[in-house]
Tab-separated table of C-alpha atoms in Angstrom:
chain	number	residue	atom	x	y	z
A	164	UNK	CA	-7.835	0.326	-18.970
A	165	UNK	CA	-10.826	-1.145	-18.254
A	166	UNK	CA	-13.791	0.414	-19.561
A	167	UNK	CA	-16.234	1.610	-17.030
A	168	UNK	CA	-18.845	-0.717	-16.326
A	169	UNK	CA	-17.102	-3.847	-17.171
A	170	UNK	CA	-16.645	-7.025	-14.987
A	171	UNK	CA	-13.613	-7.200	-13.506
A	172	UNK	CA	-14.432	-9.724	-11.113
A	173	UNK	CA	-16.588	-13.111	-10.539
A	174	UNK	CA	-17.617	-13.818	-7.273
A	175	UNK	CA	-18.935	-17.507	-6.847
A	176	UNK	CA	-21.320	-17.720	-4.438
A	177	UNK	CA	-22.578	-20.017	-1.370
A	178	UNK	CA	-22.969	-23.578	-2.935
A	179	UNK	CA	-21.438	-22.920	-6.676
A	180	UNK	CA	-18.663	-25.253	-8.004
A	181	UNK	CA	-15.214	-23.602	-9.025
A	182	UNK	CA	-15.190	-26.095	-12.037
A	183	UNK	CA	-17.571	-23.837	-13.671
A	184	UNK	CA	-14.502	-21.416	-14.747
A	185	UNK	CA	-12.762	-24.065	-16.445
A	186	UNK	CA	-16.057	-25.332	-18.281
A	187	UNK	CA	-16.914	-21.892	-19.451
A	188	UNK	CA	-13.515	-21.280	-20.677
A	189	UNK	CA	-13.521	-23.351	-23.722
A	190	UNK	CA	-15.684	-20.997	-25.771
A	191	UNK	CA	-14.067	-17.402	-24.723
A	192	UNK	CA	-10.579	-18.184	-25.856
A	193	UNK	CA	-11.836	-17.692	-29.483
A	194	UNK	CA	-13.663	-14.537	-29.408
A	195	UNK	CA	-11.632	-12.063	-27.266
A	196	UNK	CA	-8.365	-11.817	-29.083
A	197	UNK	CA	-8.755	-9.125	-31.287
A	198	UNK	CA	-11.198	-6.678	-29.871
A	199	UNK	CA	-11.059	-4.944	-26.301
A	200	UNK	CA	-11.018	-6.438	-22.976
A	201	UNK	CA	-12.873	-9.872	-22.916
A	202	UNK	CA	-14.944	-8.182	-19.983
A	203	UNK	CA	-17.064	-5.895	-22.569
A	204	UNK	CA	-17.578	-9.296	-24.799
A	205	UNK	CA	-18.585	-11.344	-21.569
A	206	UNK	CA	-21.250	-8.765	-20.564
A	207	UNK	CA	-22.882	-8.892	-24.448
A	208	UNK	CA	-22.560	-12.892	-24.533
A	209	UNK	CA	-24.698	-13.577	-22.013
A	210	UNK	CA	-27.415	-11.809	-24.034
A	211	UNK	CA	-27.121	-13.983	-26.759
A	212	UNK	CA	-27.024	-17.234	-24.874
A	213	UNK	CA	-30.610	-16.524	-24.044
A	214	UNK	CA	-32.645	-16.266	-26.930
A	215	UNK	CA	-36.162	-16.529	-25.129
A	216	UNK	CA	-35.319	-13.173	-23.437
A	217	UNK	CA	-35.059	-10.613	-26.363
A	218	UNK	CA	-35.983	-7.748	-24.129
A	219	UNK	CA	-33.280	-5.079	-24.104
A	220	UNK	CA	-33.435	-4.566	-20.613
A	221	UNK	CA	-32.636	-8.450	-19.644
A	222	UNK	CA	-28.618	-7.918	-19.873
A	223	UNK	CA	-28.143	-5.643	-16.974
A	224	UNK	CA	-30.339	-7.757	-14.672
A	225	UNK	CA	-27.788	-10.741	-15.898
A	226	UNK	CA	-24.681	-8.785	-14.841
A	227	UNK	CA	-26.220	-8.096	-11.514
A	228	UNK	CA	-27.720	-11.238	-10.138
A	229	UNK	CA	-24.914	-14.204	-11.509
A	230	UNK	CA	-27.440	-16.828	-9.328
A	231	UNK	CA	-30.133	-16.559	-12.462
A	232	UNK	CA	-28.631	-18.950	-15.204
A	233	UNK	CA	-25.815	-16.377	-15.777
A	234	UNK	CA	-22.797	-17.856	-13.783
A	235	UNK	CA	-22.066	-19.951	-17.034
A	236	UNK	CA	-21.781	-17.211	-19.413
A	237	UNK	CA	-21.044	-14.594	-17.078
A	238	UNK	CA	-18.221	-16.887	-15.290
A	239	UNK	CA	-16.433	-16.450	-19.073
A	240	UNK	CA	-14.473	-13.247	-18.001
A	241	UNK	CA	-13.077	-14.701	-14.912
A	242	UNK	CA	-10.363	-16.483	-16.298
A	243	UNK	CA	-9.296	-13.257	-18.262
A	244	UNK	CA	-10.430	-9.750	-16.981
A	245	UNK	CA	-8.617	-10.186	-13.632
A	246	UNK	CA	-5.240	-9.423	-15.311
A	247	UNK	CA	-6.630	-6.735	-16.860
A	248	UNK	CA	-6.749	-4.801	-13.467
A	249	UNK	CA	-2.787	-5.179	-12.637
A	250	UNK	CA	-0.440	-2.412	-12.460
A	251	UNK	CA	2.184	-2.391	-15.499
A	252	UNK	CA	5.781	-3.022	-14.459
A	253	UNK	CA	8.699	-1.694	-16.585
A	254	UNK	CA	11.448	-4.161	-17.560
A	255	UNK	CA	14.146	-3.403	-20.172
A	256	UNK	CA	13.142	-0.077	-21.114
A	257	UNK	CA	9.730	-1.111	-22.601
A	258	UNK	CA	6.358	-1.506	-20.358
A	259	UNK	CA	5.586	-5.022	-19.802
A	260	UNK	CA	1.953	-5.774	-19.233
A	261	UNK	CA	1.564	-8.747	-16.501
A	262	UNK	CA	-0.489	-9.474	-13.610
A	263	UNK	CA	0.831	-9.555	-10.073
A	264	UNK	CA	0.547	-13.254	-10.117
A	265	UNK	CA	2.307	-13.608	-13.021
A	266	UNK	CA	5.128	-11.478	-12.012
A	267	UNK	CA	5.224	-13.390	-8.283
A	268	UNK	CA	5.242	-16.631	-10.536
A	269	UNK	CA	8.050	-15.611	-13.037
A	270	UNK	CA	10.172	-14.279	-9.838
A	271	UNK	CA	10.022	-17.574	-7.982
A	272	UNK	CA	10.842	-19.736	-11.333
A	273	UNK	CA	13.614	-17.127	-12.737
A	274	UNK	CA	11.797	-16.512	-15.694
A	275	UNK	CA	11.987	-13.049	-17.396
A	276	UNK	CA	8.877	-11.452	-17.930
A	277	UNK	CA	9.869	-9.468	-20.760
A	278	UNK	CA	10.635	-12.348	-22.733
A	279	UNK	CA	7.442	-13.865	-22.520
A	280	UNK	CA	4.601	-13.480	-25.080
A	281	UNK	CA	1.110	-12.750	-22.878
A	282	UNK	CA	-1.734	-14.509	-23.948
A	283	UNK	CA	-4.012	-12.091	-21.857
A	284	UNK	CA	-6.257	-8.933	-23.234
A	285	UNK	CA	-3.573	-6.726	-25.143
A	286	UNK	CA	-1.103	-9.255	-24.915
A	287	UNK	CA	-0.783	-9.089	-21.082
A	288	UNK	CA	1.361	-11.938	-19.043
A	289	UNK	CA	-0.658	-14.205	-17.406
A	290	UNK	CA	-0.429	-17.064	-15.231
A	291	UNK	CA	-0.793	-19.520	-17.794
A	292	UNK	CA	2.081	-17.988	-19.777
A	293	UNK	CA	4.466	-18.177	-16.977
A	294	UNK	CA	3.631	-21.762	-16.322
A	295	UNK	CA	3.895	-22.594	-20.200
A	296	UNK	CA	7.382	-21.186	-20.067
A	297	UNK	CA	8.469	-23.016	-17.201
A	298	UNK	CA	7.052	-26.099	-18.961
A	299	UNK	CA	8.597	-25.851	-22.089
A	300	UNK	CA	12.140	-24.868	-20.259
A	301	UNK	CA	12.810	-22.528	-23.020
A	302	UNK	CA	15.397	-19.581	-23.197
A	303	UNK	CA	12.244	-17.398	-21.375
A	304	UNK	CA	12.566	-19.661	-18.442
A	305	UNK	CA	16.726	-18.980	-17.991
A	306	UNK	CA	17.479	-22.175	-15.840
A	307	UNK	CA	20.948	-21.633	-16.271
A	308	UNK	CA	20.917	-18.443	-14.684
A	309	UNK	CA	20.237	-19.280	-11.003
A	310	UNK	CA	19.811	-15.757	-9.290
A	311	UNK	CA	21.115	-13.829	-12.261
A	312	UNK	CA	17.298	-12.711	-13.661
A	313	UNK	CA	16.450	-10.818	-10.576
A	314	UNK	CA	18.582	-8.504	-11.160
A	315	UNK	CA	18.251	-7.909	-15.197
A	316	UNK	CA	16.568	-4.740	-14.889
A	317	UNK	CA	19.157	-2.676	-12.972
A	318	UNK	CA	21.560	-3.258	-16.120
A	319	UNK	CA	19.071	-1.979	-18.566
A	320	UNK	CA	18.751	-5.397	-19.933
A	321	UNK	CA	22.050	-6.293	-20.964
A	322	UNK	CA	22.383	-9.228	-18.481
A	323	UNK	CA	19.918	-12.117	-20.166
A	324	UNK	CA	22.071	-10.956	-24.150
A	325	UNK	CA	25.147	-11.860	-21.647
A	326	UNK	CA	23.801	-15.182	-20.216
A	327	UNK	CA	22.760	-16.192	-24.118
A	328	UNK	CA	26.321	-15.883	-25.141
A	329	UNK	CA	27.190	-19.127	-22.811
A	330	UNK	CA	29.954	-17.616	-20.866
A	331	UNK	CA	28.303	-17.427	-17.462
A	332	UNK	CA	28.076	-20.605	-15.281
A	333	UNK	CA	25.334	-20.430	-12.665
A	334	UNK	CA	26.813	-20.850	-9.086
A	335	UNK	CA	23.944	-22.487	-6.955
A	336	UNK	CA	23.459	-19.963	-3.301
A	337	UNK	CA	24.287	-21.917	-0.398
A	338	UNK	CA	22.329	-21.639	2.117
A	339	UNK	CA	24.790	-19.418	4.548
A	340	UNK	CA	25.492	-17.220	1.201
A	341	UNK	CA	22.082	-16.184	1.068
A	342	UNK	CA	21.807	-15.279	5.258
A	343	UNK	CA	24.853	-13.412	4.090
A	344	UNK	CA	23.554	-11.705	1.265
A	345	UNK	CA	20.152	-10.955	3.142
A	346	UNK	CA	21.790	-9.242	6.123
A	347	UNK	CA	24.381	-7.325	4.719
A	348	UNK	CA	21.883	-5.661	1.760
A	349	UNK	CA	19.356	-5.480	4.656
A	350	UNK	CA	22.037	-3.468	7.122
A	351	UNK	CA	23.563	-1.219	3.962
A	352	UNK	CA	19.695	-0.611	3.254
A	353	UNK	CA	18.697	0.116	6.811
A	354	UNK	CA	21.599	1.258	8.578
A	355	UNK	CA	22.868	4.733	8.355
A	356	UNK	CA	26.435	3.989	8.167
A	357	UNK	CA	29.494	6.568	8.998
A	358	UNK	CA	33.338	5.573	9.376
A	359	UNK	CA	35.854	6.990	11.558
A	360	UNK	CA	39.576	6.030	10.812
A	361	UNK	CA	42.856	6.355	13.015
A	362	UNK	CA	46.557	5.396	11.945
A	363	UNK	CA	47.388	3.682	15.340
A	364	UNK	CA	51.166	3.401	16.209
A	365	UNK	CA	51.751	-0.678	16.734
A	366	UNK	CA	55.966	-0.788	17.792
A	367	UNK	CA	54.971	-0.506	21.455
A	368	UNK	CA	52.661	-3.361	20.664
A	369	UNK	CA	54.525	-5.435	18.933
A	370	UNK	CA	57.116	-5.088	21.614
A	371	UNK	CA	55.273	-6.363	24.223
A	372	UNK	CA	53.902	-8.783	22.284
A	373	UNK	CA	57.510	-10.559	21.653
A	374	UNK	CA	57.967	-10.343	25.420
A	375	UNK	CA	54.670	-12.613	25.561
A	376	UNK	CA	56.062	-15.026	22.890
A	377	UNK	CA	59.342	-15.412	24.429
A	378	UNK	CA	57.958	-16.488	27.810
A	379	UNK	CA	55.969	-18.847	26.748
A	380	UNK	CA	56.576	-21.769	24.082
A	381	UNK	CA	53.015	-23.420	24.604
A	382	UNK	CA	50.942	-20.095	23.361
A	383	UNK	CA	51.566	-17.813	20.809
A	384	UNK	CA	50.082	-14.409	21.304
A	385	UNK	CA	49.282	-12.881	18.026
A	386	UNK	CA	48.362	-8.887	16.994
A	387	UNK	CA	44.698	-9.685	16.523
A	388	UNK	CA	44.214	-11.044	20.247
A	389	UNK	CA	45.866	-8.182	21.318
A	390	UNK	CA	42.929	-6.122	19.264
A	391	UNK	CA	40.463	-8.242	21.112
A	392	UNK	CA	41.600	-7.416	24.442
A	393	UNK	CA	41.589	-3.763	23.566
A	394	UNK	CA	38.550	-3.731	22.043
A	395	UNK	CA	36.886	-4.948	25.084
A	396	UNK	CA	38.568	-2.478	27.204
A	397	UNK	CA	37.312	0.069	25.434
A	398	UNK	CA	33.809	-1.024	25.016
A	399	UNK	CA	34.194	-1.120	28.817
A	400	UNK	CA	35.635	2.619	29.080
A	401	UNK	CA	32.643	3.661	26.482
A	402	UNK	CA	29.464	1.616	27.592
A	403	UNK	CA	27.082	3.911	25.267
A	404	UNK	CA	28.652	2.039	22.428
A	405	UNK	CA	28.241	-1.482	23.642
A	406	UNK	CA	24.437	-1.350	22.476
A	407	UNK	CA	22.216	-3.033	19.643
A	408	UNK	CA	19.369	-1.561	18.087
A	409	UNK	CA	15.844	-2.925	18.171
A	410	UNK	CA	13.914	-0.691	15.923
A	411	UNK	CA	12.242	1.025	18.860
A	412	UNK	CA	14.872	1.089	21.541
A	413	UNK	CA	18.348	0.440	22.112
A	414	UNK	CA	19.866	-2.518	24.321
A	415	UNK	CA	22.739	-2.076	26.205
A	416	UNK	CA	24.260	-5.082	27.057
A	417	UNK	CA	26.073	-5.482	30.403
A	418	UNK	CA	28.769	-7.640	29.474
A	419	UNK	CA	31.506	-6.663	27.173
A	420	UNK	CA	32.294	-9.268	24.355
A	421	UNK	CA	33.745	-9.006	20.711
A	422	UNK	CA	32.688	-10.994	17.525
A	423	UNK	CA	35.284	-12.228	15.256
A	424	UNK	CA	35.031	-12.244	11.392
A	425	UNK	CA	36.665	-15.756	10.619
A	426	UNK	CA	36.645	-16.371	6.926
A	427	UNK	CA	35.493	-20.229	5.965
A	428	UNK	CA	34.408	-21.884	3.008
A	429	UNK	CA	31.535	-20.161	1.527
A	430	UNK	CA	31.781	-16.973	3.429
A	431	UNK	CA	32.255	-16.194	6.806
A	432	UNK	CA	31.210	-16.583	10.689
A	433	UNK	CA	31.857	-14.159	13.942
A	434	UNK	CA	32.969	-16.450	16.833
A	435	UNK	CA	32.268	-14.166	19.977
A	436	UNK	CA	34.747	-13.539	22.803
A	437	UNK	CA	32.645	-12.633	25.956
A	438	UNK	CA	33.963	-10.320	28.740
A	439	UNK	CA	37.167	-9.401	26.561
A	440	UNK	CA	37.842	-6.774	28.962
A	441	UNK	CA	38.642	-9.101	31.482
A	442	UNK	CA	40.278	-12.097	29.901
A	443	UNK	CA	44.195	-12.436	29.856
A	444	UNK	CA	45.667	-12.485	26.731
A	445	UNK	CA	46.664	-16.041	27.145
A	446	UNK	CA	42.791	-16.978	27.239
A	447	UNK	CA	41.956	-15.092	24.252
A	448	UNK	CA	44.244	-16.536	22.557
A	449	UNK	CA	43.509	-20.397	23.396
A	450	UNK	CA	39.528	-19.551	22.672
A	451	UNK	CA	40.295	-17.954	19.498
A	452	UNK	CA	42.234	-20.801	18.256
A	453	UNK	CA	39.465	-22.976	18.938
A	454	UNK	CA	37.067	-21.259	18.217
A	455	UNK	CA	38.408	-20.511	14.760
A	456	UNK	CA	39.330	-23.727	14.237
A	457	UNK	CA	35.381	-25.111	15.166
A	458	UNK	CA	34.113	-22.803	12.506
A	459	UNK	CA	35.791	-23.574	10.150
A	460	UNK	CA	34.757	-27.472	10.516
A	461	UNK	CA	31.272	-25.874	11.158
A	462	UNK	CA	31.125	-27.360	14.850
A	463	UNK	CA	30.309	-23.831	16.380
A	464	UNK	CA	27.106	-23.918	18.726
A	465	UNK	CA	24.707	-20.924	17.820
A	466	UNK	CA	25.337	-19.398	21.151
A	467	UNK	CA	28.886	-19.148	20.146
A	468	UNK	CA	28.395	-17.033	17.198
A	469	UNK	CA	25.439	-15.530	18.018
A	470	UNK	CA	24.836	-11.949	20.072
A	471	UNK	CA	27.467	-9.456	21.040
A	472	UNK	CA	27.138	-5.924	20.121
A	473	UNK	CA	30.592	-4.968	18.266
A	474	UNK	CA	32.936	-6.832	15.988
A	475	UNK	CA	36.115	-6.687	14.555
A	476	UNK	CA	37.431	-7.558	11.215
A	477	UNK	CA	41.180	-8.065	10.254
A	478	UNK	CA	42.344	-8.016	6.783
A	479	UNK	CA	46.080	-7.329	7.726
A	480	UNK	CA	47.071	-10.683	6.528
A	481	UNK	CA	46.081	-10.266	3.180
A	482	UNK	CA	48.133	-6.820	3.020
A	483	UNK	CA	44.930	-5.088	2.659
A	484	UNK	CA	45.881	-1.308	4.364
A	485	UNK	CA	42.320	0.304	4.411
A	486	UNK	CA	38.915	-0.844	4.069
A	487	UNK	CA	35.424	-0.066	5.976
A	488	UNK	CA	32.863	-2.548	7.221
A	489	UNK	CA	29.682	-3.404	7.091
A	490	UNK	CA	27.608	-3.854	10.444
A	491	UNK	CA	26.035	-7.172	11.013
A	492	UNK	CA	22.752	-5.998	12.273
A	493	UNK	CA	21.397	-6.013	15.257
A	494	UNK	CA	25.199	-4.832	16.283
A	495	UNK	CA	25.557	-1.042	15.908
A	496	UNK	CA	29.706	-1.544	15.313
A	497	UNK	CA	32.232	-3.003	13.780
A	498	UNK	CA	36.225	-1.919	13.341
A	499	UNK	CA	37.796	-2.811	10.511
A	500	UNK	CA	41.978	-3.267	10.659
A	501	UNK	CA	44.449	-3.381	8.064
A	502	UNK	CA	47.886	-4.298	7.914
A	503	UNK	CA	50.516	-3.050	9.998
A	504	UNK	CA	53.337	-1.637	7.759
A	505	UNK	CA	56.191	0.780	8.379
A	506	UNK	CA	55.533	4.119	7.632
A	507	UNK	CA	56.901	7.736	7.357
A	508	UNK	CA	55.675	10.113	10.326
A	509	UNK	CA	56.327	13.009	11.913
A	510	UNK	CA	58.105	12.967	15.706
A	511	UNK	CA	59.244	15.853	17.385
A	512	UNK	CA	59.218	17.677	14.377
A	513	UNK	CA	61.548	15.173	12.465
A	514	UNK	CA	60.853	12.515	10.110
A	515	UNK	CA	60.882	8.569	11.618
A	516	UNK	CA	59.815	5.385	10.334
A	517	UNK	CA	56.789	3.866	12.470
A	518	UNK	CA	54.818	0.648	12.358
A	519	UNK	CA	51.577	2.052	11.239
A	520	UNK	CA	48.179	0.505	11.096
A	521	UNK	CA	45.018	2.090	9.888
A	522	UNK	CA	41.992	1.205	11.799
A	523	UNK	CA	38.357	2.031	10.801
A	524	UNK	CA	35.167	2.003	13.242
A	525	UNK	CA	31.930	1.786	11.190
A	526	UNK	CA	28.917	3.406	13.156
A	527	UNK	CA	24.979	2.817	13.478
A	528	UNK	CA	24.307	6.719	13.326
A	529	UNK	CA	21.110	5.524	15.035
A	530	UNK	CA	22.552	4.695	17.980
A	531	UNK	CA	26.224	6.040	17.762
A	532	UNK	CA	27.314	9.531	17.583
A	533	UNK	CA	30.187	10.773	15.529
A	534	UNK	CA	31.885	12.163	18.817
A	535	UNK	CA	30.570	9.128	20.871
A	536	UNK	CA	32.067	7.092	18.102
């Protein structure tokens, strides 16, 4: 929307002081508002500032040679024309004219650009408007909404209206929550997930667990311990799934480690049981209890929860029957297991009751194909 042959930027030459821009800003404020972009007026103004040179040929050189006394007058448009070349974002169903710098500052300060009155050409929102809204601390800045304004466009402008009712309370994001949000959003946006579900009969496994626990009073094996061991053995049998994705290649691990999701205050963390295929159930149980306890106290070392190619997430203790977990990049798979419950099944053409658990693996299709998963 900038007229042809209108100045769109001012370049300071070697030795010229940027303070001249601020000095020239005092005059232009009164003249530009009602007419076309300031740039056109700025082009005409330099002529009026040179009464001695009344020749009509003068204005063109004045724009082409900013060094011949033109800088102070020509500097005038620098404060306003720059926003005129910017894109026009869409917000709340209406076109909101704002400079890229203004939009970035608005995002950083939690200001809804659609609620800011622009002072630039044709009502365009510029940097000064965002800074003014921030300084005033009015509803435009929405200081109480935390990160919510950033999703306002996705709900067609309804969110700000809801927030103004005072029915919401801003919950600051912890560092952990920010990392979880960033990583899992990246995962769902960039990783082509696919899911495979099997119903597993647990009666034989539960009987084995009972035998272990009857022999030792000092250690109690859990179903989760048995699942960790099983996952390690499965990875050893299908090493093609024991990989991470780096973008331009796959990296296959030589050890079969299992990350285990542990819920902690404000989020979750995944301690790693290394060499799960070779460790005994007693060792796995003791290590898992120790790492889970230290994870909840925030005392795990980075090497104890970073790495691994495969993860296990168990929500069975909450009565969850079936769910699909999100892959934690750069890992390529995660197993989600639900509650072991008695269900009617058919065995030998007869209806019977068995303890059944649903297990769902999420796979990254870039690295793991359906049959392999």
